[in-house]
XYZ file of N, CA and C in Angstrom:
324
model
N 29.795 -7.919 -2.976
C 28.508 -7.249 -3.015
C 28.744 -5.780 -3.339
N 27.998 -5.272 -4.299
C 28.173 -3.882 -4.691
C 27.615 -2.945 -3.628
N 28.010 -1.681 -3.722
C 27.545 -0.690 -2.758
C 26.036 -0.524 -2.825
N 25.459 -0.494 -4.046
C 24.012 -0.340 -4.187
C 23.277 -1.533 -3.595
N 23.775 -2.733 -3.870
C 23.126 -3.931 -3.338
C 23.227 -3.959 -1.818
N 24.366 -3.560 -1.301
C 24.559 -3.534 0.148
C 23.608 -2.529 0.805
N 23.403 -1.397 0.161
C 22.534 -0.358 0.709
C 21.090 -0.828 0.825
N 20.660 -1.709 -0.078
C 19.267 -2.157 -0.041
C 18.999 -3.107 1.114
N 20.051 -3.712 1.677
C 19.854 -4.640 2.783
C 20.293 -4.053 4.118
N 20.649 -2.789 4.125
C 21.052 -2.121 5.358
C 20.383 -0.757 5.437
N 20.334 -0.209 6.617
C 19.868 1.163 6.804
C 18.481 1.423 6.283
N 18.378 2.421 5.432
C 17.097 2.890 4.923
C 16.340 1.793 4.174
N 17.043 1.038 3.343
C 16.392 -0.035 2.584
C 15.788 -1.094 3.489
N 16.506 -1.459 4.525
C 16.005 -2.456 5.473
C 14.808 -1.899 6.242
N 14.885 -0.659 6.673
C 13.767 -0.037 7.386
C 12.528 0.030 6.491
N 12.730 0.406 5.238
C 11.623 0.478 4.294
C 10.987 -0.893 4.092
N 11.819 -1.929 3.983
C 11.294 -3.292 3.868
C 10.468 -3.655 5.096
N 10.956 -3.287 6.267
C 10.223 -3.581 7.493
C 8.875 -2.893 7.541
N 8.867 -1.605 7.204
C 7.607 -0.856 7.209
C 6.616 -1.440 6.199
N 7.078 -1.691 4.991
C 6.174 -2.229 3.969
C 5.706 -3.639 4.305
N 6.523 -4.415 4.993
C 6.089 -5.748 5.436
C 4.952 -5.617 6.437
N 5.108 -4.720 7.407
C 4.045 -4.484 8.393
C 2.789 -3.967 7.701
N 2.953 -3.025 6.765
C 1.800 -2.493 6.025
C 1.086 -3.604 5.258
N 1.857 -4.466 4.592
C 1.268 -5.548 3.794
C 0.483 -6.509 4.676
N 1.057 -6.889 5.811
C 0.378 -7.828 6.709
C -0.874 -7.180 7.309
N -0.725 -5.972 7.825
C -1.862 -5.308 8.479
C -3.001 -5.029 7.496
N -2.667 -4.454 6.355
C -3.733 -4.139 5.402
C -4.297 -5.399 4.760
N -3.475 -6.425 4.619
C -3.962 -7.688 4.066
C -4.992 -8.341 4.972
N -4.672 -8.453 6.262
C -5.630 -9.043 7.199
C -6.887 -8.183 7.317
N -6.697 -6.862 7.344
C -7.860 -5.971 7.431
C -8.749 -6.139 6.201
N -8.127 -6.205 5.020
C -8.889 -6.335 3.781
C -9.641 -7.671 3.721
N -8.990 -8.746 4.138
C -9.655 -10.055 4.132
C -10.886 -10.011 5.041
N -10.721 -9.463 6.234
C -11.865 -9.354 7.149
C -12.970 -8.500 6.529
N -12.611 -7.325 6.014
C -13.613 -6.409 5.472
C -14.337 -7.006 4.268
N -13.608 -7.660 3.389
C -14.225 -8.222 2.190
C -15.174 -9.362 2.546
N -14.776 -10.212 3.490
C -15.619 -11.358 3.820
C -16.700 -11.046 4.845
N -16.495 -10.088 5.721
C -17.462 -9.833 6.794
C -18.438 -8.707 6.488
N -17.992 -7.685 5.768
C -18.893 -6.541 5.572
C -18.661 -5.823 4.246
N -18.462 -6.582 3.209
C -18.186 -6.019 1.885
C -19.312 -5.111 1.401
N -20.546 -5.442 1.708
C -21.688 -4.658 1.215
C -21.749 -3.252 1.804
N -21.070 -3.022 2.926
C -21.082 -1.697 3.557
C -20.346 -0.671 2.708
N -19.181 -1.035 2.210
C -18.366 -0.119 1.404
C -17.484 -0.922 0.450
N -18.065 -1.457 -0.615
C -17.297 -2.334 -1.505
C -16.080 -1.664 -2.140
N -16.201 -0.406 -2.517
C -15.070 0.283 -3.136
C -13.925 0.448 -2.141
N -14.228 0.911 -0.955
C -13.195 1.127 0.059
C -12.512 -0.181 0.440
N -13.280 -1.247 0.596
C -12.689 -2.513 1.005
C -11.902 -3.156 -0.131
N -12.316 -2.935 -1.350
C -11.529 -3.404 -2.501
C -10.211 -2.639 -2.584
N -10.259 -1.343 -2.309
C -9.029 -0.548 -2.311
C -8.068 -1.006 -1.218
N -8.594 -1.441 -0.097
C -7.736 -1.973 0.965
C -7.019 -3.229 0.496
N -7.708 -4.072 -0.242
C -7.084 -5.282 -0.786
C -6.010 -4.922 -1.813
N -6.292 -3.940 -2.652
C -5.294 -3.479 -3.628
C -4.077 -2.905 -2.906
N -4.309 -2.152 -1.855
C -3.207 -1.574 -1.084
C -2.320 -2.676 -0.513
N -2.926 -3.733 -0.001
C -2.140 -4.847 0.537
C -1.267 -5.462 -0.549
N -1.812 -5.615 -1.742
C -1.022 -6.165 -2.848
C 0.105 -5.218 -3.258
N -0.170 -3.936 -3.262
C 0.852 -2.946 -3.602
C 1.988 -3.002 -2.588
N 1.655 -3.093 -1.317
C 2.685 -3.188 -0.281
C 3.500 -4.469 -0.437
N 2.840 -5.559 -0.795
C 3.541 -6.818 -0.988
C 4.509 -6.738 -2.171
N 4.077 -6.112 -3.255
C 4.965 -5.911 -4.408
C 6.170 -5.074 -4.002
N 5.942 -4.055 -3.191
C 7.044 -3.210 -2.726
C 8.046 -4.020 -1.905
N 7.564 -4.888 -1.034
C 8.460 -5.709 -0.215
C 9.300 -6.621 -1.097
N 8.653 -7.281 -2.045
C 9.379 -8.190 -2.940
C 10.408 -7.421 -3.758
N 10.026 -6.271 -4.274
C 10.958 -5.471 -5.074
C 12.127 -4.969 -4.229
N 11.861 -4.586 -3.000
C 12.932 -4.113 -2.121
C 13.913 -5.229 -1.767
N 13.430 -6.454 -1.709
C 14.305 -7.581 -1.377
C 15.267 -7.919 -2.515
N 14.864 -7.618 -3.708
C 15.734 -7.895 -4.855
C 16.780 -6.800 -4.944
N 17.941 -7.143 -5.426
C 19.033 -6.171 -5.459
C 19.421 -5.861 -6.895
N 18.539 -5.166 -7.572
C 18.841 -4.790 -8.953
C 18.245 -3.419 -9.249
N 18.721 -2.841 -10.301
C 18.201 -1.540 -10.727
C 16.734 -1.670 -11.115
N 16.393 -2.752 -11.790
C 14.998 -2.964 -12.193
C 14.082 -3.054 -10.975
N 14.552 -3.718 -9.933
C 13.743 -3.837 -8.716
C 13.540 -2.481 -8.060
N 14.571 -1.651 -8.055
C 14.431 -0.314 -7.486
C 13.476 0.530 -8.309
N 13.456 0.312 -9.607
C 12.483 1.033 -10.454
C 11.065 0.593 -10.128
N 10.889 -0.702 -9.911
C 9.566 -1.201 -9.515
C 9.160 -0.590 -8.182
N 10.095 -0.549 -7.248
C 9.813 0.049 -5.940
C 9.401 1.507 -6.082
N 10.139 2.243 -6.879
C 9.798 3.648 -7.105
C 8.428 3.783 -7.755
N 8.138 2.945 -8.735
C 6.835 2.976 -9.406
C 5.712 2.663 -8.426
N 5.941 1.689 -7.549
C 4.937 1.324 -6.551
C 4.691 2.484 -5.593
N 5.755 3.140 -5.166
C 5.606 4.277 -4.248
C 4.872 5.440 -4.914
N 5.169 5.694 -6.171
C 4.463 6.752 -6.902
C 2.993 6.377 -7.079
N 2.738 5.121 -7.434
C 1.359 4.634 -7.565
C 0.600 4.815 -6.254
N 1.258 4.474 -5.157
C 0.648 4.617 -3.834
C 0.328 6.084 -3.532
N 1.266 6.972 -3.781
C 1.054 8.394 -3.521
C -0.094 8.947 -4.362
N -0.081 8.653 -5.644
C -1.142 9.137 -6.536
C -2.492 8.557 -6.106
N -2.490 7.274 -5.751
C -3.737 6.646 -5.304
C -4.299 7.291 -4.059
N -3.445 7.556 -3.087
C -3.894 8.198 -1.848
C -4.464 9.585 -2.144
N -3.775 10.341 -2.985
C -4.263 11.685 -3.308
C -5.581 11.646 -4.071
N -5.698 10.742 -5.037
C -6.943 10.645 -5.810
C -8.105 10.165 -4.942
N -7.874 9.111 -4.179
C -8.946 8.565 -3.346
C -9.304 9.545 -2.234
N -8.309 10.162 -1.617
C -8.587 11.146 -0.582
C -9.419 12.306 -1.098
N -9.088 12.763 -2.296
C -9.862 13.846 -2.910
C -11.269 13.374 -3.261
N -11.380 12.156 -3.765
C -12.697 11.612 -4.107
C -13.588 11.514 -2.878
N -13.005 11.202 -1.718
C -13.832 11.100 -0.505
C -14.401 12.443 -0.094
N -13.748 13.504 -0.511
C -14.267 14.835 -0.183
C -15.462 15.206 -1.057
N -15.435 14.742 -2.329
C -16.487 15.123 -3.267
C -17.582 14.065 -3.408
N -17.266 12.823 -3.135
C -18.235 11.725 -3.229
C -18.156 10.866 -1.962
N -18.463 11.425 -0.812
C -18.293 10.684 0.447
C -19.161 9.424 0.544
N -20.244 9.359 -0.200
C -21.121 8.197 -0.128
C -20.455 6.940 -0.691
N -19.372 7.098 -1.454
C -18.654 5.936 -1.981
C -17.830 5.233 -0.911
N -17.567 5.925 0.188
C -16.693 5.398 1.223
C -17.392 5.481 2.574
N -17.395 4.373 3.305
C -17.979 4.380 4.647
C -17.098 5.232 5.564
N -17.707 5.897 6.511
C -16.958 6.767 7.427
C -15.893 6.022 8.230
N -16.088 4.734 8.444
C -15.175 3.983 9.298
C -13.955 3.428 8.565
N -13.837 3.658 7.277
C -12.726 3.067 6.546
C -11.483 3.961 6.615
N -10.354 3.358 6.326
C -9.098 4.113 6.314
C -9.043 5.064 5.129
N -9.966 4.952 4.210
C -9.948 5.778 3.012
C -10.729 7.081 3.174
N -11.449 7.233 4.242
C -12.317 8.399 4.401
C -11.506 9.651 4.731
N -11.691 10.690 3.923
C -11.074 12.007 4.124
C -9.565 11.935 4.397
N -8.866 11.348 3.471
C -7.408 11.172 3.554
C -7.054 10.349 4.759
């Protein structure tokens, strides 16, 4: 096993996989509930929660693979996540009516 491959299954890589697994499960269940129980309250915010769950799931799968391409996917997913949080957080400041106050997307 190469040093890079070993690093992805130990230490920081393993911790990152654990965090993203928890994020994927938590946001996935939250999104399913929100979409089916109260989608009309904040459709954009609840759709974004579902997208976030998928992004976290892609990150977990990419982290489990031990290749340079997988690490690039992981990096792309993390950048996508960061840009998304910044854009949506900023949008909630200027267009708060798009997001219900009770969602995780409100005001960063």
